[in-house]
C-alpha positions as a printed NumPy array, in Angstrom:
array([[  0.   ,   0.   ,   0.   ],
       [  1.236,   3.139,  -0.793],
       [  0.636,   6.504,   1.615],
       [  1.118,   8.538,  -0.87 ],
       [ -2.316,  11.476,  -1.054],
       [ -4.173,   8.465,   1.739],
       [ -5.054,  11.795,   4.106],
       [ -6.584,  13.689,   1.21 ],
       [ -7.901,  10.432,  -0.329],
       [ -9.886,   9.753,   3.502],
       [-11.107,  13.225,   3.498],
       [-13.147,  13.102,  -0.002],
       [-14.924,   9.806,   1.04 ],
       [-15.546,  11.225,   4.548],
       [-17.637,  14.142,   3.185],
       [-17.968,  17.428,   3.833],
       [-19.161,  18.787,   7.049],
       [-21.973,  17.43 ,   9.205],
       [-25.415,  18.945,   9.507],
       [-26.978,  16.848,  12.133],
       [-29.447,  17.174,  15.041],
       [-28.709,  14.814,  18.606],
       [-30.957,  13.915,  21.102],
       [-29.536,  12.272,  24.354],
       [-31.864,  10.9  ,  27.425],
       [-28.779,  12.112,  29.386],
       [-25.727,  14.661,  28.909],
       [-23.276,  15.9  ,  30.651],
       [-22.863,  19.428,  30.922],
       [-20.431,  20.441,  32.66 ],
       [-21.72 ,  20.283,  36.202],
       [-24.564,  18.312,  36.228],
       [-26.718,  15.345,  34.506],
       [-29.49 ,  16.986,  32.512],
       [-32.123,  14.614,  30.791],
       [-33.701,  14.811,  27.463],
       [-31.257,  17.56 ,  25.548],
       [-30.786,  18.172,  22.08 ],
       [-27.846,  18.884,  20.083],
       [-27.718,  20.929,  16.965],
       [-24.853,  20.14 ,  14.858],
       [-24.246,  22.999,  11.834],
       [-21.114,  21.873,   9.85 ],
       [-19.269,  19.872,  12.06 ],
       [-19.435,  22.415,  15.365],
       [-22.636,  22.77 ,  18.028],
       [-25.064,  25.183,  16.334],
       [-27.221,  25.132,  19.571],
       [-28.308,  22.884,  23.156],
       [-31.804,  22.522,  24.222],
       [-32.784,  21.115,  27.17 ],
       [-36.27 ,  19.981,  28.391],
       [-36.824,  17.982,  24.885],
       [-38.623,  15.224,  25.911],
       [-39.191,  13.484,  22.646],
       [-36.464,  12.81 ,  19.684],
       [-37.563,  15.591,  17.425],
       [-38.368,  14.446,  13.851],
       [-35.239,  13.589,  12.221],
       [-33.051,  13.365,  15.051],
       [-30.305,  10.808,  16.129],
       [-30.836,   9.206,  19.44 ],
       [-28.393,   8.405,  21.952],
       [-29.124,   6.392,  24.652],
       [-27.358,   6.592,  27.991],
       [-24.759,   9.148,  29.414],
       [-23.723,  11.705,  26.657],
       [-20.321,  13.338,  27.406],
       [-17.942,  15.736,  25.195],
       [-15.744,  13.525,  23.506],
       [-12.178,  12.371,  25.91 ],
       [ -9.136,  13.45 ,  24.836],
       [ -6.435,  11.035,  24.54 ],
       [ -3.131,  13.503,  25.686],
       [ -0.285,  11.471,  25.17 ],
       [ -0.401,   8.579,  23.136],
       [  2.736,   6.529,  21.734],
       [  0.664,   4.259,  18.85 ],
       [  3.188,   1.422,  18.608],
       [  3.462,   0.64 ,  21.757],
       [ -0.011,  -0.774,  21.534],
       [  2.155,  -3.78 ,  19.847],
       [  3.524,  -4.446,  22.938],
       [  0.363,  -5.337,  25.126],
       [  0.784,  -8.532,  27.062],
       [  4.616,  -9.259,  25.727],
       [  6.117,  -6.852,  28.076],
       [  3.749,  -8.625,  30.978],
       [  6.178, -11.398,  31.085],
       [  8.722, -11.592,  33.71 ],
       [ 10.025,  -8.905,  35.792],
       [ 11.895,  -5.957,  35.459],
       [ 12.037,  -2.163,  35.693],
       [ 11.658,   0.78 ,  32.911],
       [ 15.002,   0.309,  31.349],
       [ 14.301,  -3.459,  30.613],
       [ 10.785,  -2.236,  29.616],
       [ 12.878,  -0.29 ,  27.29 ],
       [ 14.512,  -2.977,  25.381],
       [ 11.535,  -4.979,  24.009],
       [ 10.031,  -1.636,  23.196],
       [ 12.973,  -1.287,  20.301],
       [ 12.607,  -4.311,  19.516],
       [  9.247,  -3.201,  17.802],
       [ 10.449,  -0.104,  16.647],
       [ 13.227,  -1.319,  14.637],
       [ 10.485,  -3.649,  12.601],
       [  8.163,  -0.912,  11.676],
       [  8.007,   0.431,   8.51 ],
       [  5.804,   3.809,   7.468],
       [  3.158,   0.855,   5.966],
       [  3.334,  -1.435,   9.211],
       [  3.058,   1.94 ,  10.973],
       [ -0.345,   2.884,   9.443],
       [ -1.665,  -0.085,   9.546],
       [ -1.11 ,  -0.366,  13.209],
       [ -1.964,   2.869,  14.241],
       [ -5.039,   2.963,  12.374],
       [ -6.919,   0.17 ,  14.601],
       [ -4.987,   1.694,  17.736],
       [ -6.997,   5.518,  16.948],
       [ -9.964,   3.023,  16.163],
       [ -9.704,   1.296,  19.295],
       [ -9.641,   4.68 ,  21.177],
       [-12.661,   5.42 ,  18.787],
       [-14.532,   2.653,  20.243],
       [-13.167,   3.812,  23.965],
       [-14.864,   7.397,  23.048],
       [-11.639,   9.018,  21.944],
       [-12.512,  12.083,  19.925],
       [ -8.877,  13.595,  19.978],
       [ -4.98 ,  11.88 ,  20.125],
       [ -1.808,  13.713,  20.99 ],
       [  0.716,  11.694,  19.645],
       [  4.23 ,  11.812,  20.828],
       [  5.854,  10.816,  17.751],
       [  9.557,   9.968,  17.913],
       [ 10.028,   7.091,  14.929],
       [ 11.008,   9.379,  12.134],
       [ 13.508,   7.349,  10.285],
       [ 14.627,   4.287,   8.466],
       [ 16.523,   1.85 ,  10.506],
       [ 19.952,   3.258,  10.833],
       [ 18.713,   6.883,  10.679],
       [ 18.69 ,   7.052,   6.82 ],
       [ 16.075,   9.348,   6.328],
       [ 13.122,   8.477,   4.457],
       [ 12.724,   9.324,   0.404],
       [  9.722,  11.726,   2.079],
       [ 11.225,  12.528,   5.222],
       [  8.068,  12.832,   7.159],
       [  6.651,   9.112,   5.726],
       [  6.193,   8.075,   9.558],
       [  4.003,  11.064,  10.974],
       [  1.964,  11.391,   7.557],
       [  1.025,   7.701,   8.309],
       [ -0.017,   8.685,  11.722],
       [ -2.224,  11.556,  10.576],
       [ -3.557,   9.39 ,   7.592],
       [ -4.202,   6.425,  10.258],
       [ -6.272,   8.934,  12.378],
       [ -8.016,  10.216,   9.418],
       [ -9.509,   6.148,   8.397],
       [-10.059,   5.975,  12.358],
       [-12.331,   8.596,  12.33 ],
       [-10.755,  11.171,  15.321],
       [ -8.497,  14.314,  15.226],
       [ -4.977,  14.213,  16.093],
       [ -2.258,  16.505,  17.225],
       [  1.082,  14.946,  16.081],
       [  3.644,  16.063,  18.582],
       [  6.831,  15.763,  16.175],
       [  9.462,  14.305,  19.024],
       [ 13.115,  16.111,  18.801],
       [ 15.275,  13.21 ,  20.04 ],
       [ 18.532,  13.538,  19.406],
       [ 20.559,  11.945,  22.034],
       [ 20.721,   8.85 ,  24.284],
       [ 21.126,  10.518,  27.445],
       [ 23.67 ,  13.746,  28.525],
       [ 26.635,  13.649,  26.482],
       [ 25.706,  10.577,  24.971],
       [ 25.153,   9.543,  21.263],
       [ 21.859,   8.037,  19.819],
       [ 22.884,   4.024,  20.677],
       [ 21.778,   1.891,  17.577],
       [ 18.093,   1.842,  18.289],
       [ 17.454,   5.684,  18.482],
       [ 19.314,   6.589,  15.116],
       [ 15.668,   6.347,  13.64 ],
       [ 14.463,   8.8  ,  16.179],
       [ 17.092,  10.942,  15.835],
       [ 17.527,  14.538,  13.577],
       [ 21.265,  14.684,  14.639],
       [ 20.645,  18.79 ,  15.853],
       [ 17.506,  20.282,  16.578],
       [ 17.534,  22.675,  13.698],
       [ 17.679,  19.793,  11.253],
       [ 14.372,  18.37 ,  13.523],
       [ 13.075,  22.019,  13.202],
       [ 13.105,  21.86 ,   9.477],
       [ 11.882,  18.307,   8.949],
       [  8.834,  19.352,  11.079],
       [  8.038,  22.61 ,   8.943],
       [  7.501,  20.473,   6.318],
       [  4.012,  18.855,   8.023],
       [  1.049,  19.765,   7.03 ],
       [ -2.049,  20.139,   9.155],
       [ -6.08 ,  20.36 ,   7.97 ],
       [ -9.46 ,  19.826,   9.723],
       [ -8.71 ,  16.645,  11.621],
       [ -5.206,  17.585,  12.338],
       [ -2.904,  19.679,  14.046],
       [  0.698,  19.941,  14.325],
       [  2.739,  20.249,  17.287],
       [  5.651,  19.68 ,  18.769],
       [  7.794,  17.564,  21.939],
       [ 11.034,  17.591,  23.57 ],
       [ 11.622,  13.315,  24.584],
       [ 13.082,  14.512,  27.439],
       [ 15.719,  15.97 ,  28.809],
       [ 18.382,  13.839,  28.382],
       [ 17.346,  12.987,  24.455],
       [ 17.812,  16.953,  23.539],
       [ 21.066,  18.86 ,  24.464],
       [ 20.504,  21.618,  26.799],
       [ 21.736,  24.016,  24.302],
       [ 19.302,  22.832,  21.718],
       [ 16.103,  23.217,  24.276],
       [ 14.897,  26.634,  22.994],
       [ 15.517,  25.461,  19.208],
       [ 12.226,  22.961,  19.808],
       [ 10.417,  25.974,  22.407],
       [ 11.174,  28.434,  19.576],
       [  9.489,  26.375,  16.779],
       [  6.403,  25.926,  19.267],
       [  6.017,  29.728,  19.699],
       [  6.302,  30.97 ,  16.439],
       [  3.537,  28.599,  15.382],
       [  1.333,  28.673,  18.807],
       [  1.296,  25.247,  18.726],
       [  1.555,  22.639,  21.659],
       [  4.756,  21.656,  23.248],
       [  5.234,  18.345,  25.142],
       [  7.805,  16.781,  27.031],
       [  8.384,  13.715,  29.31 ],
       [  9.37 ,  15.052,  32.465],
       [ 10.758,  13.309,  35.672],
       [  9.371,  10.433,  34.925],
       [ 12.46 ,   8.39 ,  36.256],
       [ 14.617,   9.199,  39.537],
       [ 17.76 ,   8.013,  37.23 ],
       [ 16.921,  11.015,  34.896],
       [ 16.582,  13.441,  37.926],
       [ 20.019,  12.032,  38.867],
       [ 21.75 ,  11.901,  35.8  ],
       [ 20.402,  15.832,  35.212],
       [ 21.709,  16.792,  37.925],
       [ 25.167,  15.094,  37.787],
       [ 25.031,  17.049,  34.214],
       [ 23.812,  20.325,  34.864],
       [ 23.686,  20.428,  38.918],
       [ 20.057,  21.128,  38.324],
       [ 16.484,  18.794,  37.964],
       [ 15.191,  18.276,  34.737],
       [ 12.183,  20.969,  35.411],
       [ 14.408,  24.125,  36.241],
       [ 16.738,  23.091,  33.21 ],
       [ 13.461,  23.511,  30.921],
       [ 12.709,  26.286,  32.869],
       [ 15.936,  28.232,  32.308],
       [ 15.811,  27.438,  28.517],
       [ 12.217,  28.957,  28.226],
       [ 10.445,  25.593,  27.785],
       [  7.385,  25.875,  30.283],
       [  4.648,  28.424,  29.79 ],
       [  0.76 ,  27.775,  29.009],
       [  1.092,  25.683,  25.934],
       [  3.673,  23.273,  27.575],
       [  2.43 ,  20.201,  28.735],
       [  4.616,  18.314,  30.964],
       [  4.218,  13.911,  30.858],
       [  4.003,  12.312,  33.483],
       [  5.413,  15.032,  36.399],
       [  6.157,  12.074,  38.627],
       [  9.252,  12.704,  40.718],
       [  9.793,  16.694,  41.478],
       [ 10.98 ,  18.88 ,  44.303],
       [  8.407,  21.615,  45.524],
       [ 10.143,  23.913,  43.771],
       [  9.478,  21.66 ,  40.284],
       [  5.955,  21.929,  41.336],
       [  6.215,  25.831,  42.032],
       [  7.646,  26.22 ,  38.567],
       [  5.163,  24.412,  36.745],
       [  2.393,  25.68 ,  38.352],
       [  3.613,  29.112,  38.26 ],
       [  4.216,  29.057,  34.146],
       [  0.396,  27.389,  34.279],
       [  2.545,  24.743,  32.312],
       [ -0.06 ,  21.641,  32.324],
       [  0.824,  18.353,  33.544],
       [ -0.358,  14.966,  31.699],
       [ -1.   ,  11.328,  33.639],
       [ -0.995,   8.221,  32.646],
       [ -1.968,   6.475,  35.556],
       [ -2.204,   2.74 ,  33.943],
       [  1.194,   3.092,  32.29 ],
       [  3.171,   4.784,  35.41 ],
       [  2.219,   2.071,  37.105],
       [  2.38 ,  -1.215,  34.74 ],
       [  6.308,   0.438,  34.392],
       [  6.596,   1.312,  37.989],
       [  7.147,   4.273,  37.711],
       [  5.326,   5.612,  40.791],
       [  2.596,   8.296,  41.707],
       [  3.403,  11.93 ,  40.75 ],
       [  1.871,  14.806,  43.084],
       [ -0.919,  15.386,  40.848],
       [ -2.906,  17.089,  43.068],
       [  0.11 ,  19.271,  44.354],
       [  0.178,  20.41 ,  40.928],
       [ -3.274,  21.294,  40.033],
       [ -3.338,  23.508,  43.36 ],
       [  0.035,  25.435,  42.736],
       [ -1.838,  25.824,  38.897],
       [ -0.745,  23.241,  36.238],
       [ -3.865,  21.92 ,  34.168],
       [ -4.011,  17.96 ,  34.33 ],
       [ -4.838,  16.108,  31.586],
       [ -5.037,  12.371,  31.105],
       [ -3.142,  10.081,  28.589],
       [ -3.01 ,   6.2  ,  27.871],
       [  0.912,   6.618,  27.023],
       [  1.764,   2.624,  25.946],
       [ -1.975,   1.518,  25.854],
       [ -1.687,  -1.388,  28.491],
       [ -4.952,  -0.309,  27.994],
       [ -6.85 ,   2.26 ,  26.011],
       [ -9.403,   3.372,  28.771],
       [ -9.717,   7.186,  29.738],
       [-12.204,   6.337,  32.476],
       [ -9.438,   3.964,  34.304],
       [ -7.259,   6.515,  33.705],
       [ -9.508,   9.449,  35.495],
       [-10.291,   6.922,  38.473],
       [ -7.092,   5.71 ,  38.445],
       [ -5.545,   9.212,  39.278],
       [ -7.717,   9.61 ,  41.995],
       [ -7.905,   5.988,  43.573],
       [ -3.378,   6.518,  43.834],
       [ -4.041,   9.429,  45.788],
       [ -6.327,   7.404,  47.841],
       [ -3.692,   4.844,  48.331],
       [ -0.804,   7.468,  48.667],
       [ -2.424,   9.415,  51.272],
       [ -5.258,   7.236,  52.805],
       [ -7.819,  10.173,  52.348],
       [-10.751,   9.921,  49.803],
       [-11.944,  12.419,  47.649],
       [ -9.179,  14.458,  46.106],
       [-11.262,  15.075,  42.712],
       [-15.201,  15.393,  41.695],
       [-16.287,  13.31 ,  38.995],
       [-16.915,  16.676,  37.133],
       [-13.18 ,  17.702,  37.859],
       [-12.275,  14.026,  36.398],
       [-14.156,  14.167,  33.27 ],
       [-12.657,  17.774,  32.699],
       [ -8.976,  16.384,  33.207],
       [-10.16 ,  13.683,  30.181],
       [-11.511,  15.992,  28.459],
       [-11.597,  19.734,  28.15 ],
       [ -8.271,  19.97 ,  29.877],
       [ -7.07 ,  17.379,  27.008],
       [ -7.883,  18.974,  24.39 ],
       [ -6.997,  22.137,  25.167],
       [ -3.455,  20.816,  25.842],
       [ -3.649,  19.274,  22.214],
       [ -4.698,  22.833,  21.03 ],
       [ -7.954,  22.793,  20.682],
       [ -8.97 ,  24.99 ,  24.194],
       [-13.064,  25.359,  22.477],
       [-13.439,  21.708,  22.396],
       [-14.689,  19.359,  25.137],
       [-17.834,  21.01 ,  26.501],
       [-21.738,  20.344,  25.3  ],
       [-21.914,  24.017,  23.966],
       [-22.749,  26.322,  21.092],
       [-19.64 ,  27.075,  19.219],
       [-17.685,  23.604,  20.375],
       [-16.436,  21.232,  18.118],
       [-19.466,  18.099,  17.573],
       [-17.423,  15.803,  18.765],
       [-19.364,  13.61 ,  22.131],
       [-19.656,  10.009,  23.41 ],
       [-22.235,   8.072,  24.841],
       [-21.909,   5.554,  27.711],
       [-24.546,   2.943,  28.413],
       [-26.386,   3.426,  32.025],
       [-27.444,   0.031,  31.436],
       [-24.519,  -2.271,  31.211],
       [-23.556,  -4.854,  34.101],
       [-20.93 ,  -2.265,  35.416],
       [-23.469,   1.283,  34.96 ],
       [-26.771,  -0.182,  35.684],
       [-28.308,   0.702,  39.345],
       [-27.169,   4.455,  40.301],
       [-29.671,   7.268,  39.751],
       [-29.197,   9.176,  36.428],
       [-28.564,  12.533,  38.054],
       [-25.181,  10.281,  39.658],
       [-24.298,   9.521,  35.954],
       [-21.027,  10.923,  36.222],
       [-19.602,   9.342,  39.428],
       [-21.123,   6.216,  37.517],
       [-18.96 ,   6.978,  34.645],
       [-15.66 ,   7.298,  36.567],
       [-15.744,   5.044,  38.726],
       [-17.748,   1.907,  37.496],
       [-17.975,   2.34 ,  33.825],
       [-15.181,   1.055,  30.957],
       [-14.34 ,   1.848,  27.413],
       [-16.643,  -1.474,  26.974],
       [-19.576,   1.056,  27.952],
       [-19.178,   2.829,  25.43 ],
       [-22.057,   2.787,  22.442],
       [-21.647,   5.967,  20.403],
       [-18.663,   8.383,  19.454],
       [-19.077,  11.248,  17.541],
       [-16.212,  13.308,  15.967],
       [-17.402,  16.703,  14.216],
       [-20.828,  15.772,  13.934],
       [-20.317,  12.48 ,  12.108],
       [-21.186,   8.839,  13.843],
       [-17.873,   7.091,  13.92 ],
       [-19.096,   4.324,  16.473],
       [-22.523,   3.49 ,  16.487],
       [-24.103,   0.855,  19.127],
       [-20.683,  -0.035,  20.3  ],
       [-19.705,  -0.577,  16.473],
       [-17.126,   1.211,  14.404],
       [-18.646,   2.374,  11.491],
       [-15.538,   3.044,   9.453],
       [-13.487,   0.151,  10.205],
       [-15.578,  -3.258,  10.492],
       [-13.247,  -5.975,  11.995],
       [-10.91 ,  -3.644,  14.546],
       [ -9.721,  -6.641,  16.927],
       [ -8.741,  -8.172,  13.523],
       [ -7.518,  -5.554,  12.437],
       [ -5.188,  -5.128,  15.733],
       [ -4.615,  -8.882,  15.718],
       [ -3.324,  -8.489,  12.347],
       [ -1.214,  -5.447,  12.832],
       [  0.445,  -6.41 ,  16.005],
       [  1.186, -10.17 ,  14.208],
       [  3.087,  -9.022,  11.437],
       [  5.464,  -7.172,  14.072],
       [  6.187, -10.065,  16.241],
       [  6.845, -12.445,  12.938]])
């Protein structure tokens, strides 16, 4: 199969935009459970909410059950989804982690790529995914020769995304070393630019459109010289586009920045003017409280990914320390152990339960904000992820009638949704106005477990 023209191929079969008219039993909006609303979809955004509708008007789509905005999916890393149960086997830490994780990497190829990360994005579709950041790193041919279209990799990502149905903000990754001082080892020569000018002018060549915007990510600290730091921050600025990093995710990074630079990773972004209102730091886990002064005082936003910090043991980050001293938290799946936002917005809370043997730390309102408003708006899209006139059309539906949601009152939809419901609740997802899942099906792609079964097979052969 050839990439060549797929995005612009996917968007003249898609259609133009949607004209469309909702009506939901139940829907979220933003601090409560209201019943019987309507939506009014006028090319592809909310043209108007009504509540108090108590019949489907003529014409109307119904959706039965919870109706939320559509999650946002912050940091995603699509391959990974290849390595689902093989990394489960055994023991180990991060680093090891590490190793089987190139092990895919070096076998993908811009067509394996696609083909993967289009039933990954439709696997979030059917989770009730409207939006993907994805922290893309695997530019390059094995060996770092660049491709004969140096941007093969990310243009299958965004043309993966497009079949899948949802938007996505491709983070284009500067990784240029293997740690401080260190060259790319063997592996990362196909993540790597060699300087982060030559990244800068890869990533100028990207194009975005309706479904897609471009941003851009620092790996971390100890994949991008200090000196080269405001090279990537520059390129974000000049295009107000979204910046992400991985940040502290390891105490071996913390210790090997300081060793470097006799600072922590956070004031050595800080000092090279990486952290301000567009940044969005991953994962946040192990800071000082003057890390946590820093980002909170830039209103940089922090990202969790509660199911993958702790399937790698990495440990609990001081999310609520953070929201308080004012960085926005957003969630993200990170290596899809599982694709599940609501785990991930209980999951946040129930660690802080653990960690500090209080309950309560979040609403459910403030949860489904983190996996959604707060998510897109650290993908770049700060009018999407509300019910409201003006907002993109993009919502999901959960059943209230499933073994896990059935029982609760409807007005305690939303503490049903965080803390009892799954992706598996999910029966609708809509994405500018247009039914990608319908009754718990996908309507673009019709076989996704094959489709994953088949994409993650052909990497392990």
């Amino acid at each position: 199969m050839q990439l060549t023209n797929r995005t612009a191929e996917t968007a003249r079969t898609a259609g133009g935009p949607v004209t469309a008219t909702y009506w939901m039993d139940h829907a979220w909006l933003g601090t409560h459970v209201e019943p019987d609303v309507t939506v009014e979809v006028a090319d592809g955004r909310i043209a108007g909410v009504r509540t108090g509708v108590e019949t489907p008007p003529p014409g109307a789509t119904v959706l039965r059950g919870l109706s939320l905005p559509g999650l946002a999916n912050a940091h995603s890393h699509a391959f990974h989804r290849a390595l689902r149960a093989t990394v489960q086997v055994g023991s180990g830490t991060f680093w090891t982690w590490r190793e089987l994780m190139y092990q895919v990497a070096s076998r993908l190829t811009p067509d394996s790529y696609f083909d993967l990360a289009r039933a990954t994005y439709a696997e979030m579709a059917l989770a009730g995914v409207t939006s993907v950041g994805e922290f893309h790193y695997l530019h390059h041919a094995p060996g770092g020769t660049p491709y004969a279209n140096p941007n093969a990799m990310g243009e299958a990502l965004i043309a993966a995304a497009a079949e899948a149905g949802i938007r996505i903000t491709l983070l284009d990754t500067a990784y240029l070393a293997a740690g401080f001082g260190e060259q790319p080892n063997r592996h990362q020569l196909r993540f790597s630019d060699t300087t982060a000018d030559a990244w800068a002018e890869r990533a100028s060549l990207l194009k975005g459109d309706d479904h897609t915007l471009i941003g851009a990510a620092i790996h971390s600290v100890r994949a991008v010289p200090a000196g080269q730091l405001a090279t990537v921050a520059q390129w974000a600025e000049e295009r107000n586009a979204p910046l992400h990093v991985h940040l502290s995710e390891q105490t071996a990074e913390n210790d090997a920045c300081l060793a470097a630079h006799g600072r922590t990773p956070t004031r050595l972004l800080a000092d090279h003017g990486v952290l301000g209102p567009r940044t969005t730091g991953i994962h946040n886990t192990h800071l000082t409280e003057e890390d946590i002064a820093l980002l909170g005082s830039s209103t940089t936003g922090t990202c969790m990914c509660p199911t993958t910090e702790r399937d790698l043991a990495d440990g609990i980050g001081p999310a609520v320390a953070l929201q308080k001293a004012g960085s926005p938290l957003s969630l993200g799946s990170d290596s899809h152990a599982v694709i599940d936002l609501f785990e991930e917005a209980r999951a946040m809370e129930l660690n802080e339960r653990l960690r500090t043997h209080i309950r309560g730390h979040w609403t459910a309102a403030a949860l489904l904000r983190a996996a959604s408003a707060d998510g897109h708006a650290a993908l770049g899209r700060p009018d999407a992820g509300v019910l409201e006139p003006g907002a993109p059309a993009d919502l999901t539906t959960i059943a209230l009638d499933s073994v896990r949601t059935a029982g609760p009152v409807p007005r305690l939809a939303a503490e049903t949704a965080v803390f009892a419901a799954s992706a598996a609740d999910v029966r609708h997802t809509v994405v500018a106005g247009r039914h990608i899942v319908r009754d718990g099906r996908h309507a673009l792609i019709e076989d996704v477990p094959g489709a994953l079964a088949a994409a993650v097979a052909a990497l392990h052969h």
